[in-house]
Short mmCIF file of N, CA and C in Angstrom, two decimals:
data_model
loop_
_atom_site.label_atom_id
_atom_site.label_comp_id
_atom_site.label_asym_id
_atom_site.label_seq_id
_atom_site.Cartn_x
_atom_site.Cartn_y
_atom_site.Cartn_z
N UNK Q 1 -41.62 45.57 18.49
CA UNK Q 1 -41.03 44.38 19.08
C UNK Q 1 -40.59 43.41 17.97
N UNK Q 2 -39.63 42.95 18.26
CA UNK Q 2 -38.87 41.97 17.19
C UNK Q 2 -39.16 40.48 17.34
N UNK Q 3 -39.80 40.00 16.41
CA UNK Q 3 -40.51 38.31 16.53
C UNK Q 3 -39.41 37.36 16.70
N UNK Q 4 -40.07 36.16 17.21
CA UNK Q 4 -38.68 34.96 17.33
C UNK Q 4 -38.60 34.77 15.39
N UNK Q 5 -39.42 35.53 14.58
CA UNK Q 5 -38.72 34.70 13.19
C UNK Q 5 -37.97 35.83 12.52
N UNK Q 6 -38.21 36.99 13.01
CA UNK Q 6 -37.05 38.46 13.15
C UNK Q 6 -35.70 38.00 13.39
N UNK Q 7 -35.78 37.05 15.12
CA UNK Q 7 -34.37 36.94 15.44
C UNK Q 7 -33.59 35.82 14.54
N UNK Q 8 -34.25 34.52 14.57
CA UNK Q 8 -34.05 33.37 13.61
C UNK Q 8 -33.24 33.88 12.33
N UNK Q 9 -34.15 34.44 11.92
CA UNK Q 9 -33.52 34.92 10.41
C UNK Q 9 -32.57 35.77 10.34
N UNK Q 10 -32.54 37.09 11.16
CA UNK Q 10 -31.14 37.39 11.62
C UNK Q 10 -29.60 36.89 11.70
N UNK Q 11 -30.43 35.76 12.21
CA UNK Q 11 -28.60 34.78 12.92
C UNK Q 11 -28.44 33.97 11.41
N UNK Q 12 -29.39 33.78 10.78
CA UNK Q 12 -29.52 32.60 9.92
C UNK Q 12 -28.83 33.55 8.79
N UNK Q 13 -29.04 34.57 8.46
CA UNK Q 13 -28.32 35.78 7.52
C UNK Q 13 -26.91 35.86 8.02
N UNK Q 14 -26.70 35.81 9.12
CA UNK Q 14 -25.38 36.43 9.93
C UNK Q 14 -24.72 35.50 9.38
N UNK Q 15 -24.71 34.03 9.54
CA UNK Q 15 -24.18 33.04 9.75
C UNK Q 15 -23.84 32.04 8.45
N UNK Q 16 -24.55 32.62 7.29
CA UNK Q 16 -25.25 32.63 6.21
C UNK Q 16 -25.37 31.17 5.51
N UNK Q 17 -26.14 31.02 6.93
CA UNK Q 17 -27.01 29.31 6.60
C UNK Q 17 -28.36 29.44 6.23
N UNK Q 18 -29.02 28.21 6.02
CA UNK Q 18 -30.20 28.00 5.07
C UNK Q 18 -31.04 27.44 5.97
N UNK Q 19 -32.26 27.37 6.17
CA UNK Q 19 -33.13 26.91 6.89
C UNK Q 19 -34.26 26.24 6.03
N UNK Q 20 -34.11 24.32 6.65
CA UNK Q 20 -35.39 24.10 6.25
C UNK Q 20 -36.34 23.74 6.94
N UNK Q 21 -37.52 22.83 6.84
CA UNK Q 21 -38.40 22.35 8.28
C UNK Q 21 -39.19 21.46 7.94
N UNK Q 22 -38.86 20.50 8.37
CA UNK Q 22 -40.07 19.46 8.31
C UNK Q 22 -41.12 19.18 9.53
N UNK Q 23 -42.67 19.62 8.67
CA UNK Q 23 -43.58 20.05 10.18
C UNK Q 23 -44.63 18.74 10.02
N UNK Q 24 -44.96 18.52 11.00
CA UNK Q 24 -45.85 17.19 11.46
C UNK Q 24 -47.15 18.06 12.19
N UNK Q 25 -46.97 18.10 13.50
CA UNK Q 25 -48.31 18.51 14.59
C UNK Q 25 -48.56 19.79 14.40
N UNK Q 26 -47.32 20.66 13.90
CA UNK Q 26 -47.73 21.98 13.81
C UNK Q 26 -48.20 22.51 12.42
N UNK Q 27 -48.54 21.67 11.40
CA UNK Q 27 -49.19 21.95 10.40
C UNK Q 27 -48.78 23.23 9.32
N UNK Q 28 -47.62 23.40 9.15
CA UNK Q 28 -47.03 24.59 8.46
C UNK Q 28 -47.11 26.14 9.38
N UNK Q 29 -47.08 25.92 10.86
CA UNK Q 29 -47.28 27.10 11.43
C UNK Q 29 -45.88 27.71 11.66
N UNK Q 30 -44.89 26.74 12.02
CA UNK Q 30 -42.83 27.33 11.77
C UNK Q 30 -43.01 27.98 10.38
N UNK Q 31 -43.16 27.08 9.64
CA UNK Q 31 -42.96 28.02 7.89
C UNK Q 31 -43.79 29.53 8.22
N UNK Q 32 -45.14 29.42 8.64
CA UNK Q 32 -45.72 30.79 8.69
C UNK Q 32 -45.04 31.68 9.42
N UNK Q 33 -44.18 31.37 10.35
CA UNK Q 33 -43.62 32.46 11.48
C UNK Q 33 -42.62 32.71 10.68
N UNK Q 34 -41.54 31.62 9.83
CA UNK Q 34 -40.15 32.27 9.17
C UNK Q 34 -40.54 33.38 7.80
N UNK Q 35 -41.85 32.49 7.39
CA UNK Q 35 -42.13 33.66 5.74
C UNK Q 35 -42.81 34.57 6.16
N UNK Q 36 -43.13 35.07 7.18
CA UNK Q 36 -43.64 36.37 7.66
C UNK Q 36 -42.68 37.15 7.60
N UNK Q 37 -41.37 36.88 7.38
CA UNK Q 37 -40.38 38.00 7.59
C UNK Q 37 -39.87 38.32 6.09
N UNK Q 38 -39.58 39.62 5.89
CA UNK Q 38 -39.54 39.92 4.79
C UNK Q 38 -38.25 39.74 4.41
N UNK Q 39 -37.80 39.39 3.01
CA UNK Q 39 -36.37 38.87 2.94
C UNK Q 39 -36.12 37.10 3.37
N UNK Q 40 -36.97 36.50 3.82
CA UNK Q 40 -36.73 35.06 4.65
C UNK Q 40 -36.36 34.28 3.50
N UNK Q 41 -36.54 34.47 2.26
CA UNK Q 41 -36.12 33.61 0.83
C UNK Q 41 -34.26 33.71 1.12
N UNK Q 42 -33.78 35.17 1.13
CA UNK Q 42 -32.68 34.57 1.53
C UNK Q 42 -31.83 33.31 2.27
N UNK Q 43 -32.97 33.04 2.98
CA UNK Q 43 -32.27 31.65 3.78
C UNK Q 43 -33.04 30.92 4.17
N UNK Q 44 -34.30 30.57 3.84
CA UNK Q 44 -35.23 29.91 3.81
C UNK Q 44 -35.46 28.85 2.65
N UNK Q 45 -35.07 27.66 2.75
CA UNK Q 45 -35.60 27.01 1.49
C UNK Q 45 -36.50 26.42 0.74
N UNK Q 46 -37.60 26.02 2.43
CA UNK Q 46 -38.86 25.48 2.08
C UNK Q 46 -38.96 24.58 3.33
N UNK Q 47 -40.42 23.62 3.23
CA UNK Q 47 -40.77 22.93 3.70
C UNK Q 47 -41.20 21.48 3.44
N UNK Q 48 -41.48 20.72 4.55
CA UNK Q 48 -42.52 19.56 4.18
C UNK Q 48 -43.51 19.41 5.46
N UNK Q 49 -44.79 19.50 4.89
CA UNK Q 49 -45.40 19.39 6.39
C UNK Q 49 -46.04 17.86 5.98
N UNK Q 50 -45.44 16.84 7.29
CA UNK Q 50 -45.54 15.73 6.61
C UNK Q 50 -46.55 14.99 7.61
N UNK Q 51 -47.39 15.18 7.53
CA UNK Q 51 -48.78 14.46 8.93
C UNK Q 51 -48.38 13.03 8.76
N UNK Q 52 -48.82 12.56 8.21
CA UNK Q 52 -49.29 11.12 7.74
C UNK Q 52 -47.76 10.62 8.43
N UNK Q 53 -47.84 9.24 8.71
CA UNK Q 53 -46.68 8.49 8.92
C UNK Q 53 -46.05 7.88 7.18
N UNK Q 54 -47.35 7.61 6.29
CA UNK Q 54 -46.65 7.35 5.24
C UNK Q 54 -45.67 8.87 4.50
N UNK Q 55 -45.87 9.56 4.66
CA UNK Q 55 -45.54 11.16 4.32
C UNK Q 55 -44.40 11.07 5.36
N UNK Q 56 -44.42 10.75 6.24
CA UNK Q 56 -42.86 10.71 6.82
C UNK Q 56 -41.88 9.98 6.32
N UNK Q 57 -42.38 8.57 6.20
CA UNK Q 57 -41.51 8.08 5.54
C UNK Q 57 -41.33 7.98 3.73
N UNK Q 58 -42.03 8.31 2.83
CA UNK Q 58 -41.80 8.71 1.72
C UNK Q 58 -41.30 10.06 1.27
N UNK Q 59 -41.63 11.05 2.07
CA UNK Q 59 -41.22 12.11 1.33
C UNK Q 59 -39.64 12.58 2.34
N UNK Q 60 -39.66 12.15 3.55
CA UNK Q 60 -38.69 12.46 3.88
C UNK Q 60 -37.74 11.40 4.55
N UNK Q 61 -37.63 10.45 4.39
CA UNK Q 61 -36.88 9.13 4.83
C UNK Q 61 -36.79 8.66 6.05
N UNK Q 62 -38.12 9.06 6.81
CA UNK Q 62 -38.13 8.42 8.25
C UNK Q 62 -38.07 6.47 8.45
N UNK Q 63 -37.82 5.94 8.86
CA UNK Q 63 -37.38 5.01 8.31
C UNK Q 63 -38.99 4.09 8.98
N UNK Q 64 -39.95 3.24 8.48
CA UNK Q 64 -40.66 2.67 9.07
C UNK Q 64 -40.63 1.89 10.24
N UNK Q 65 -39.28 1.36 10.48
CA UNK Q 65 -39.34 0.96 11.74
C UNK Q 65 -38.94 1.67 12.54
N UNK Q 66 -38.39 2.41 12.74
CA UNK Q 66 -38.44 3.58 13.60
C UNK Q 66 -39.79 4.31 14.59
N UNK Q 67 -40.90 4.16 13.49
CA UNK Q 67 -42.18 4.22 13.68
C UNK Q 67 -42.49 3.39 14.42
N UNK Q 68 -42.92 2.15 13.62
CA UNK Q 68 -43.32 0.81 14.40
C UNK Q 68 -42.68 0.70 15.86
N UNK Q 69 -41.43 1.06 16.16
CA UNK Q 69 -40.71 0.68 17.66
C UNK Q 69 -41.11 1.88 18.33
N UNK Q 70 -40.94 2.92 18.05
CA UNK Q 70 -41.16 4.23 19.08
C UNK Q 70 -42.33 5.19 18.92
N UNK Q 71 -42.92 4.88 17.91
CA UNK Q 71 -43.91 5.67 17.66
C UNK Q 71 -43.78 6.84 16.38
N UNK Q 72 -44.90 7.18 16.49
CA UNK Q 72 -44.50 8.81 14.84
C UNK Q 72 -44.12 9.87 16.10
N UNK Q 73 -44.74 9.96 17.74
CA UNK Q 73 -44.19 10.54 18.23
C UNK Q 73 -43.12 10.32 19.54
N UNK Q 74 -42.12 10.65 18.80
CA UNK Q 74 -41.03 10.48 19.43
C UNK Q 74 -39.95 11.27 19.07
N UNK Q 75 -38.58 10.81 20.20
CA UNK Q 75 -37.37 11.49 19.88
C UNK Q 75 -36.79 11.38 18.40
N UNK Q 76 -37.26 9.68 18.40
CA UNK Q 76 -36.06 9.18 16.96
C UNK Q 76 -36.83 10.05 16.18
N UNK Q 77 -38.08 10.26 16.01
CA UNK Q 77 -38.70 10.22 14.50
C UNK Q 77 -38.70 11.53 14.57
N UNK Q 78 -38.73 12.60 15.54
CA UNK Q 78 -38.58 13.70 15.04
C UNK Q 78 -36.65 14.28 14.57
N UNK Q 79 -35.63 13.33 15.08
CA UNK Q 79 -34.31 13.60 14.30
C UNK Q 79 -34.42 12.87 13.06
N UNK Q 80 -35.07 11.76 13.14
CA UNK Q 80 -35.25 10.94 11.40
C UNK Q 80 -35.79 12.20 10.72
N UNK Q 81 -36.65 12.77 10.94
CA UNK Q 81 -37.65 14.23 10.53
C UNK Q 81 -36.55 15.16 9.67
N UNK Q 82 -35.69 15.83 10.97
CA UNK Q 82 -34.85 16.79 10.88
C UNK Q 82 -33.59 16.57 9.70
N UNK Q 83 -32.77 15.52 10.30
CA UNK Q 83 -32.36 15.00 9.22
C UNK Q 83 -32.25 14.28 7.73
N UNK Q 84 -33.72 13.89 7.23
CA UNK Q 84 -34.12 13.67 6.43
C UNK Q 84 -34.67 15.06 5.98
N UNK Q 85 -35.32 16.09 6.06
CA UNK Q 85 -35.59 17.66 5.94
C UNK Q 85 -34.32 18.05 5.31
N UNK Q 86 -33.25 18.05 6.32
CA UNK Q 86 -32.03 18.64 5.47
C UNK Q 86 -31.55 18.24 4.38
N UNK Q 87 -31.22 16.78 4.56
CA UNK Q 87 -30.71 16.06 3.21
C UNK Q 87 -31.71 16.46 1.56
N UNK Q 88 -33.55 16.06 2.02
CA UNK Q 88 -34.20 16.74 0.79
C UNK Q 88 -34.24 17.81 0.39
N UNK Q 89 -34.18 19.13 1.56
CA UNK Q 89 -34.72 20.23 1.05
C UNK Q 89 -32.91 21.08 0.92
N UNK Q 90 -32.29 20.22 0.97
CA UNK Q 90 -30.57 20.81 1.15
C UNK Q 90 -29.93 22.16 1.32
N UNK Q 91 -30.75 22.18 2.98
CA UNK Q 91 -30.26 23.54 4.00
C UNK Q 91 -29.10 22.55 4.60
N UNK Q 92 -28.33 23.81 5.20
CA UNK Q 92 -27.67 23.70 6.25
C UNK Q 92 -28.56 23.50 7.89
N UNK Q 93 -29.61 23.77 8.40
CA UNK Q 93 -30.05 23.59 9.16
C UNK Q 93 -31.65 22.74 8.96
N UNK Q 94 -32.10 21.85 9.49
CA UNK Q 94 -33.89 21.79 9.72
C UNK Q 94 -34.11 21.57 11.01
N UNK Q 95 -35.00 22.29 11.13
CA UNK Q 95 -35.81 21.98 11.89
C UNK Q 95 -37.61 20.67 11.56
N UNK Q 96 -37.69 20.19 12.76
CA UNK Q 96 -38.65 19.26 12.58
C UNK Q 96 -39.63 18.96 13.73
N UNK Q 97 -41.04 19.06 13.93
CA UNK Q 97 -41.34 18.73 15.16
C UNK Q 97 -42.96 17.35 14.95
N UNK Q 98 -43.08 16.89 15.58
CA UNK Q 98 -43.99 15.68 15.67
C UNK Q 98 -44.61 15.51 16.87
N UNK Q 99 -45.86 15.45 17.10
CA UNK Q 99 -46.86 16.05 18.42
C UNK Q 99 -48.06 15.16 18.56
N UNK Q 100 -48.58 15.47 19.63
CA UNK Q 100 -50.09 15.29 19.61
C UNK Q 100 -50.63 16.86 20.32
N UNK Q 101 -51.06 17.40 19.11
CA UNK Q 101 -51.83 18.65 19.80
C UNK Q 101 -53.11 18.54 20.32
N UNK Q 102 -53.82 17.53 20.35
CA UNK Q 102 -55.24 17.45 20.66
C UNK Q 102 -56.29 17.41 20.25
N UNK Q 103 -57.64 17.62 20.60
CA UNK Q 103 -57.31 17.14 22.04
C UNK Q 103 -57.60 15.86 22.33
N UNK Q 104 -58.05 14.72 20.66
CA UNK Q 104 -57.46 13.84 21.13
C UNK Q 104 -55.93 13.16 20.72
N UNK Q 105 -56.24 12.08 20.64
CA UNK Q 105 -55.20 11.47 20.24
C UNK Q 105 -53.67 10.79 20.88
N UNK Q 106 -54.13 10.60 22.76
CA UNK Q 106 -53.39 10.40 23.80
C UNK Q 106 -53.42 8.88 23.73
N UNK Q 107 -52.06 8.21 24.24
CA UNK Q 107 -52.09 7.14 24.50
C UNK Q 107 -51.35 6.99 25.45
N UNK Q 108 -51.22 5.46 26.16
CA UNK Q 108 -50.73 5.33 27.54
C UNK Q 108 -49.27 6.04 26.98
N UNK Q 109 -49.06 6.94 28.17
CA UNK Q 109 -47.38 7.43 28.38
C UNK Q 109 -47.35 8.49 27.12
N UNK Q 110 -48.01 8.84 26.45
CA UNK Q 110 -47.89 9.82 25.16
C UNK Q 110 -49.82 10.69 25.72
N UNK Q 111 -49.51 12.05 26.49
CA UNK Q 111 -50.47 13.07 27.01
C UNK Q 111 -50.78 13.82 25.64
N UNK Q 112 -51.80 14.07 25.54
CA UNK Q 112 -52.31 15.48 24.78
C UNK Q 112 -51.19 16.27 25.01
N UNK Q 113 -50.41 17.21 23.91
CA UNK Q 113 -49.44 18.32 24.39
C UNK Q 113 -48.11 17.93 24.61
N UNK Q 114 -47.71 16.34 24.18
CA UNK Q 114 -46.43 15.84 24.24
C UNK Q 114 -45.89 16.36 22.77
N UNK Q 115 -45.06 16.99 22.93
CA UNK Q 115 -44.33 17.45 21.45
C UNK Q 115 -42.38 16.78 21.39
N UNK Q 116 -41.94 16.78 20.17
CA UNK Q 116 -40.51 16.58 20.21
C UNK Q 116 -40.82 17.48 19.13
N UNK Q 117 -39.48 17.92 19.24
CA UNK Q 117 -38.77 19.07 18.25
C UNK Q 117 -37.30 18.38 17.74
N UNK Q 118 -37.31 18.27 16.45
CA UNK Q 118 -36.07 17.77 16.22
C UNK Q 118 -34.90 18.92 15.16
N UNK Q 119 -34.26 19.13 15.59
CA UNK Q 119 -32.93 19.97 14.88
C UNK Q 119 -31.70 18.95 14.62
N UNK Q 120 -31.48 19.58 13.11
CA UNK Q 120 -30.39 19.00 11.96
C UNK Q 120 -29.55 19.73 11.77
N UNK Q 121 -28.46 19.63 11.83
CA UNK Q 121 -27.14 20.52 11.36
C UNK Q 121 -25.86 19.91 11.26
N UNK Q 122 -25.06 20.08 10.63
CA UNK Q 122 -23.72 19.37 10.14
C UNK Q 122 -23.11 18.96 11.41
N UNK Q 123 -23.66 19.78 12.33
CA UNK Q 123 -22.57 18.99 13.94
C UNK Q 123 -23.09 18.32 14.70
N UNK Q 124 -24.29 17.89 14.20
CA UNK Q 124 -25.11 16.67 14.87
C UNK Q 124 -26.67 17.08 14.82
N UNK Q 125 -27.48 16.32 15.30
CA UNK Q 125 -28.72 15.98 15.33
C UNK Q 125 -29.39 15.50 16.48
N UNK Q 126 -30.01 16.64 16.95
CA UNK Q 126 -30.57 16.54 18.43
C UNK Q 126 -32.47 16.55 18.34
N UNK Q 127 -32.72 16.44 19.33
CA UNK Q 127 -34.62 16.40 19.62
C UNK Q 127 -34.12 17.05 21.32
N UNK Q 128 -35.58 17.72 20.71
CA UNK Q 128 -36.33 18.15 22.57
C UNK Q 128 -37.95 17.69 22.79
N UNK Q 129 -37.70 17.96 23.90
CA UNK Q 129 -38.85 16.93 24.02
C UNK Q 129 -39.93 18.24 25.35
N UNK Q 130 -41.15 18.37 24.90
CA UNK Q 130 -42.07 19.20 25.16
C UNK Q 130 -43.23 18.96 26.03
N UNK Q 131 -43.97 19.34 26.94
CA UNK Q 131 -45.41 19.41 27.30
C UNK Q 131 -46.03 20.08 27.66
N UNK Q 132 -46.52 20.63 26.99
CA UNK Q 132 -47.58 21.66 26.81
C UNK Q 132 -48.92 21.64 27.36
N UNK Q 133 -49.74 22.04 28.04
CA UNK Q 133 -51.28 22.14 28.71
C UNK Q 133 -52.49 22.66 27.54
N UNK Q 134 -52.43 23.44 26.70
CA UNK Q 134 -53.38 24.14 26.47
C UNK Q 134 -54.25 23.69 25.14
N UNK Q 135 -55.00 24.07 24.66
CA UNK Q 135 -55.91 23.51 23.54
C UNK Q 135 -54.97 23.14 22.07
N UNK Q 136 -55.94 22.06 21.42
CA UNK Q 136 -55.12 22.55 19.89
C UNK Q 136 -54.83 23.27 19.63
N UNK Q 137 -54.84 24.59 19.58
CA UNK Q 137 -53.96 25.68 18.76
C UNK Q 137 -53.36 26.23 19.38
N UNK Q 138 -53.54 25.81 20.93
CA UNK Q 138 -52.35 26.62 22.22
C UNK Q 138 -51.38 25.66 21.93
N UNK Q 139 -51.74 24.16 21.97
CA UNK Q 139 -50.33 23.42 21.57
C UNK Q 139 -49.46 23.66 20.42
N UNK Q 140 -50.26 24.02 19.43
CA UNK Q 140 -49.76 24.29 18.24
C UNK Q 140 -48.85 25.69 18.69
N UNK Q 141 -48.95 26.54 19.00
CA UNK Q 141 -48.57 27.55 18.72
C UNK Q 141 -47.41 27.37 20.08
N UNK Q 142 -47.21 26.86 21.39
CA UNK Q 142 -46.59 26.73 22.07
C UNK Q 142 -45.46 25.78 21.39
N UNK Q 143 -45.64 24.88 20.19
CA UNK Q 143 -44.46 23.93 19.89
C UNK Q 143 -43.74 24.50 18.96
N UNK Q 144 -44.59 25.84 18.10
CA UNK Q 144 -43.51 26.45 16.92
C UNK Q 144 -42.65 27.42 18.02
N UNK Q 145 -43.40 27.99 18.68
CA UNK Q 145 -42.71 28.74 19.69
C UNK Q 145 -41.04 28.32 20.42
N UNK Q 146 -41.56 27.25 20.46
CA UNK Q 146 -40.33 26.46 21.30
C UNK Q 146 -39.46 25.88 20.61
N UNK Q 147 -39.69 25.39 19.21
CA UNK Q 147 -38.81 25.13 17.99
C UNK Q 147 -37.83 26.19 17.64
N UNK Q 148 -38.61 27.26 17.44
CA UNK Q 148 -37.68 28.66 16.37
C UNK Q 148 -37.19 29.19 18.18
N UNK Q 149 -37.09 28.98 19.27
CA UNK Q 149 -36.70 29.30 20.60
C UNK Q 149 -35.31 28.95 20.70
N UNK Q 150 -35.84 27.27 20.51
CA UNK Q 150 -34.53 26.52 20.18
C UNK Q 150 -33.60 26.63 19.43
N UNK Q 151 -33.47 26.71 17.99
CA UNK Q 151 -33.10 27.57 16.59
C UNK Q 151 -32.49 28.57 17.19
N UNK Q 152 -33.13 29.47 17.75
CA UNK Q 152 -32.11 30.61 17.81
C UNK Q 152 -31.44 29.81 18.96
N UNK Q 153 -31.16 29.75 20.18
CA UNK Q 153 -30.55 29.47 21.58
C UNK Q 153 -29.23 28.36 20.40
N UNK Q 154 -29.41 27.52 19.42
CA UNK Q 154 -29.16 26.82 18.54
C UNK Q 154 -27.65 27.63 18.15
N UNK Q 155 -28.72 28.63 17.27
CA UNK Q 155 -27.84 29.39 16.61
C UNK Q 155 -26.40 30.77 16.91
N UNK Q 156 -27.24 30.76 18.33
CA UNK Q 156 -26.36 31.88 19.32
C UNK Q 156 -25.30 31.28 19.42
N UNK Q 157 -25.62 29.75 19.77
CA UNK Q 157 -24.08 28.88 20.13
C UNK Q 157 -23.01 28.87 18.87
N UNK Q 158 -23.50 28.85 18.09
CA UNK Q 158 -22.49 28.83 17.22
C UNK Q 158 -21.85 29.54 16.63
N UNK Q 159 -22.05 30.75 17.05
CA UNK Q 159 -21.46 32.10 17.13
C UNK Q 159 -20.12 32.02 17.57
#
């Protein structure tokens, strides 16, 4: 059976764009699914897994108020994510996602399992927005899932 970082990298070869990712809630688990594939240096350029809100905004230019108004989890801050990912790690594509996996860390209107996923690419800069049920590492693994999901569904289009 062929993995979602089989297909990813496929299209990402086809198409012969670069992939980078800036990871927050999922803790370098996207990077683990793309460098599992052999060959992924071809179009893989790296990462930042940036937890901290100061790590968002220093290493990848999330802008602090952005934070302060909407939160670290949100729509903006995971395209601030994505697009700041691309510009540092200088792919043609990033991906970026920012979460609360659990099981704590809920606040009014923000559930355990609220994820955004944010994607960067020269034709704009979008977020999705996620909720997930299951434990820390079910969330975790349900938000890389749905990132590199996206990525490809992403990448089909532009075919």
């Amino acid at each position: 059976m062929i993995s979602l970082g089989q297909e990813v990298g496929a299209l990402l070869r086809q198409q012969g764009l670069t992939l980078s990712l800036v990871e927050s809630a999922t803790g370098g688990l996207i990077s683990h699914l793309i460098t599992n594939v052999p060959g992924s240096s071809d179009y893989y350029q790296g990462s930042v897994t940036a937890y901290s809100n100061q790590a968002k905004i220093s290493l990848v230019g999330v802008k602090e108020e952005t934070i302060k108004k909407y939160g670290a989890v949100s729509p903006q801050v995971a395209e601030e994510m994505a697009r700041g990912g691309r510009r540092v790690l200088g792919a043609d594509v990033c991906l970026a996602d920012t979460g609360i996996a659990g099981p704590s860390g809920a606040t009014a209107g923000k559930p355990v399992g609220l994820f955004y996923v944010g994607l960067s690419h020269k034709t704009g800069t979008y977020s999705q927005k996620h909720n997930f049920q299951g434990d820390r590492e079910q969330n975790k693994h349900s938000a890389a899932e749905a990132a590199l999901s996206w990525l490809k569904e992403y990448l089909v289009g532009l075919e």
